[in-house]
PDB file of C-alpha atoms in Angstrom:
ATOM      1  CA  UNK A   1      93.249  87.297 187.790  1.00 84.00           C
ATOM      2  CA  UNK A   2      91.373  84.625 189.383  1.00 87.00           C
ATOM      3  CA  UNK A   3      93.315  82.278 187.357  1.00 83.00           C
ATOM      4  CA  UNK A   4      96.438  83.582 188.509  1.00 82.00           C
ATOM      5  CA  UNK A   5      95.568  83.575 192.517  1.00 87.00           C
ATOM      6  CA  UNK A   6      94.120  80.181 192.294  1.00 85.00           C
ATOM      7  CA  UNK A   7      97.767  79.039 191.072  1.00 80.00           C
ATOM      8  CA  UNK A   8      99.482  81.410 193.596  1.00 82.00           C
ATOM      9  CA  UNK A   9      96.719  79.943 196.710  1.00 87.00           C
ATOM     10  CA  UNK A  10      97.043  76.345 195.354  1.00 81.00           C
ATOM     11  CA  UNK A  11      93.662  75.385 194.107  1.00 86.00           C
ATOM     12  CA  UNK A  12      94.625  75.273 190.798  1.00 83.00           C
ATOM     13  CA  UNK A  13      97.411  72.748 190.857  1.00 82.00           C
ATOM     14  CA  UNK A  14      99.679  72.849 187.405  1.00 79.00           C
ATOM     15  CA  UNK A  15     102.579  70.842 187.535  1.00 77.00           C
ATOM     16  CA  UNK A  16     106.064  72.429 186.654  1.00 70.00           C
ATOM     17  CA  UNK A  17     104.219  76.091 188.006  1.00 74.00           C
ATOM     18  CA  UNK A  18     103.187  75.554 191.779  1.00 74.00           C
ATOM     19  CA  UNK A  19     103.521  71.573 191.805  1.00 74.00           C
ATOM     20  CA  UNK A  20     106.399  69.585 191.287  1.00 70.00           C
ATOM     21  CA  UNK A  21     108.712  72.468 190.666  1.00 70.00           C
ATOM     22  CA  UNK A  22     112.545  72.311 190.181  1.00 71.00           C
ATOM     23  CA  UNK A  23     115.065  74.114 190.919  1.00 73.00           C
ATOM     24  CA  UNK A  24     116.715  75.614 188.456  1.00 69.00           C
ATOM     25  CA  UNK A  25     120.381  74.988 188.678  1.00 71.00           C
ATOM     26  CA  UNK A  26     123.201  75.417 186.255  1.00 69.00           C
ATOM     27  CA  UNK A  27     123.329  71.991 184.246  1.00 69.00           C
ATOM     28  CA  UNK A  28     125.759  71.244 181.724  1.00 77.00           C
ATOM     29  CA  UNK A  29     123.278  69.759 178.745  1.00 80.00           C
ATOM     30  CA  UNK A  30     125.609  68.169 175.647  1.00 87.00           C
ATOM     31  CA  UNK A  31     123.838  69.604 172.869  1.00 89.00           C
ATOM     32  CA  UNK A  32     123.655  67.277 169.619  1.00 91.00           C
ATOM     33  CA  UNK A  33     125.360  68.635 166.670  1.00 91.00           C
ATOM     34  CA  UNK A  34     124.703  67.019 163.710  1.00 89.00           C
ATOM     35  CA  UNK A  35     127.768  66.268 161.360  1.00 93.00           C
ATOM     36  CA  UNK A  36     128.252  68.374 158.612  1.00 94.00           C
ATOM     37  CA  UNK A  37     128.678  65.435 156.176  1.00 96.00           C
ATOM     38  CA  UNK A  38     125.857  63.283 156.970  1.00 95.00           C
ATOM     39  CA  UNK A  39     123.601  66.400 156.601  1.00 93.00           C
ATOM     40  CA  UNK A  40     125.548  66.987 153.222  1.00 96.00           C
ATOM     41  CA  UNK A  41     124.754  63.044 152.413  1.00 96.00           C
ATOM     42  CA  UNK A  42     121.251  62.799 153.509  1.00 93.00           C
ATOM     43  CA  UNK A  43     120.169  66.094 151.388  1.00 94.00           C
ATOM     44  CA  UNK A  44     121.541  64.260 148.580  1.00 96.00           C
ATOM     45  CA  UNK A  45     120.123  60.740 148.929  1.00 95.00           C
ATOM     46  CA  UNK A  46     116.637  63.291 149.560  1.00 93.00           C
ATOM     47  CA  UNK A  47     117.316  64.788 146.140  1.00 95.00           C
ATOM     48  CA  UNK A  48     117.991  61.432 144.503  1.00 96.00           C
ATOM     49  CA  UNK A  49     114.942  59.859 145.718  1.00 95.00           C
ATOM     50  CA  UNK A  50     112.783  62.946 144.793  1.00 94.00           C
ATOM     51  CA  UNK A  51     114.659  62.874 141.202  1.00 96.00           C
ATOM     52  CA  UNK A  52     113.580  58.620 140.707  1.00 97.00           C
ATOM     53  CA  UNK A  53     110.152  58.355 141.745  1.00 97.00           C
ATOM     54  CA  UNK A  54     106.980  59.247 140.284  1.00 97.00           C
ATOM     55  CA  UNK A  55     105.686  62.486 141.749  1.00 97.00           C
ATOM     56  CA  UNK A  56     102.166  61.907 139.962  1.00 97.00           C
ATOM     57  CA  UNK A  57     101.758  59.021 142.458  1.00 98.00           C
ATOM     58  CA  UNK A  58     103.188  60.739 145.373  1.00 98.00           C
ATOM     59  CA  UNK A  59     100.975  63.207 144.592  1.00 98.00           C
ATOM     60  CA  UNK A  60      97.907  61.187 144.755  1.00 98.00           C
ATOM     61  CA  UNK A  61      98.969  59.209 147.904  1.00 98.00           C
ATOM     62  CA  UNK A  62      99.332  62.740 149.695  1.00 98.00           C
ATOM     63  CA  UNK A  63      95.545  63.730 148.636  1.00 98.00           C
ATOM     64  CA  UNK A  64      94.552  60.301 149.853  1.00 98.00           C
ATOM     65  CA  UNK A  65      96.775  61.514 153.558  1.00 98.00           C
ATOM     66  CA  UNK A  66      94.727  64.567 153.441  1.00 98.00           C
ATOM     67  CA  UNK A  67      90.898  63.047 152.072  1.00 98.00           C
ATOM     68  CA  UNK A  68      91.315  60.172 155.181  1.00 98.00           C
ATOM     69  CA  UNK A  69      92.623  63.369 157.859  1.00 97.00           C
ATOM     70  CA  UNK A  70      89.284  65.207 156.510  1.00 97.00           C
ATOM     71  CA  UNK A  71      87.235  62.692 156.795  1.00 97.00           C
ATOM     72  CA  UNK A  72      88.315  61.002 160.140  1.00 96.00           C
ATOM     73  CA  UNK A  73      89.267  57.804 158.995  1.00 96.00           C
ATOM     74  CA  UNK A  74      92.185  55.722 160.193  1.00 97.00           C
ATOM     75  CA  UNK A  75      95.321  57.512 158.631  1.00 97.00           C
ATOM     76  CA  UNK A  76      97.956  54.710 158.934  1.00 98.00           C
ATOM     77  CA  UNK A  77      97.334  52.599 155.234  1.00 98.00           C
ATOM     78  CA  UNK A  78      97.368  56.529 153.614  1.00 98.00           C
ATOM     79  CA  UNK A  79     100.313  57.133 155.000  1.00 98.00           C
ATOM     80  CA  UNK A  80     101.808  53.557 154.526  1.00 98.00           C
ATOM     81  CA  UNK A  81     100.589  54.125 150.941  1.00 98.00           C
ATOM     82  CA  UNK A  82     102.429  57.383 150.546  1.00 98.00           C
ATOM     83  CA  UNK A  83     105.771  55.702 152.118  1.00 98.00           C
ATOM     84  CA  UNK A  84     105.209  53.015 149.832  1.00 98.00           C
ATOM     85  CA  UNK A  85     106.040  55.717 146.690  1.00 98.00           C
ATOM     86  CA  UNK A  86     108.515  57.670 148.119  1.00 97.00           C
ATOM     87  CA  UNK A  87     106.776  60.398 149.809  1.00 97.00           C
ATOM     88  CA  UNK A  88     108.962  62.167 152.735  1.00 95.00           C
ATOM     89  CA  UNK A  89     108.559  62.384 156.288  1.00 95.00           C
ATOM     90  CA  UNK A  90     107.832  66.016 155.326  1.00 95.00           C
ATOM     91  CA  UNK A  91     105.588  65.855 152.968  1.00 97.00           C
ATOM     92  CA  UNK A  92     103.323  63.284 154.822  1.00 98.00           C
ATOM     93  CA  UNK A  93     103.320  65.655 158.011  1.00 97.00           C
ATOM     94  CA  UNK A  94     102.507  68.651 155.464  1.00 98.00           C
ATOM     95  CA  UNK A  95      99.659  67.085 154.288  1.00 98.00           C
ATOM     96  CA  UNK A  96      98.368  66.346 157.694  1.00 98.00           C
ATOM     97  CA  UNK A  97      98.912  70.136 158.781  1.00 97.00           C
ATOM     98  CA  UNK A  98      97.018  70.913 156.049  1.00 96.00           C
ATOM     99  CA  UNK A  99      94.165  69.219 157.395  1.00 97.00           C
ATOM    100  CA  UNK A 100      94.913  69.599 161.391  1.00 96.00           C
ATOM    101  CA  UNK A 101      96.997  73.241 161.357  1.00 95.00           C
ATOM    102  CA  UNK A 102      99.713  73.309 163.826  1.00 91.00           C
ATOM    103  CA  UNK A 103      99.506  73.118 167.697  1.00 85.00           C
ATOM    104  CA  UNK A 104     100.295  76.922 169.341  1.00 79.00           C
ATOM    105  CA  UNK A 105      99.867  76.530 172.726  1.00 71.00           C
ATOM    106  CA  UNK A 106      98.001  79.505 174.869  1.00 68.00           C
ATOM    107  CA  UNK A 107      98.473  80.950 178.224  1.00 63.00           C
ATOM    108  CA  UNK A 108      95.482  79.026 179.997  1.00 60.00           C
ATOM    109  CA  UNK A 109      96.830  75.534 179.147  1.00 56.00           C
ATOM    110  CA  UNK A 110     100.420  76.251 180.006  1.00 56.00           C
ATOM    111  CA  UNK A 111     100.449  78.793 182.927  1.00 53.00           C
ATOM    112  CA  UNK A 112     102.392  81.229 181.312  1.00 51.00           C
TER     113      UNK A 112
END
């Protein structure tokens, strides 16, 4: 409650809610639609890559992703470590989410 009133009085400013609002209007957005094919392709060159490498040393770069995110050290030669044997995008940010979770955000930080 006194959340809410100090957003409806303005002494809470939160941009998008009682500052720097827009109006809405009806906007014509071009949506991206990804090509059928190049999904098709890129799944297989995934599969490919997953097939070649060695998963035993994938493995162990990911555990290294997730002993640095533990431990608060600089995650970038990890990472670069786990590029470096084929580890995906996916993987890498799994291992991090391990270690971090995933962001929710709540009703006091966004106004809703």
């Amino acid at each position: 409650w006194e959340r809410n009133r100090a957003l409806e009085d303005g002494s809470r400013v939160l941009v998008g809610v009682n500052h720097s609002v827009r109006e809405e209007k009806d906007r014509d957005i071009e949506l991206f639609e990804l090509d059928p094919e190049s999904e098709r392709r890129q799944l297989e060159r995934l599969e490919r890559v997953r097939a070649e490498r060695d998963d035993t040393k994938v493995a162990e770069a990911l555990a290294r992703v997730r002993d640095a995110a533990e431990s608060g050290e600089n995650l970038m030669a990890p990472v670069l470590d786990a590029v470096r044997v084929y580890a995906s995008q996916g993987e890498i940010c799994e291992a991090l989410r391990d270690v971090f979770g995933t962001y929710t955000p709540d009703s006091l930080t966004t106004g809703v």
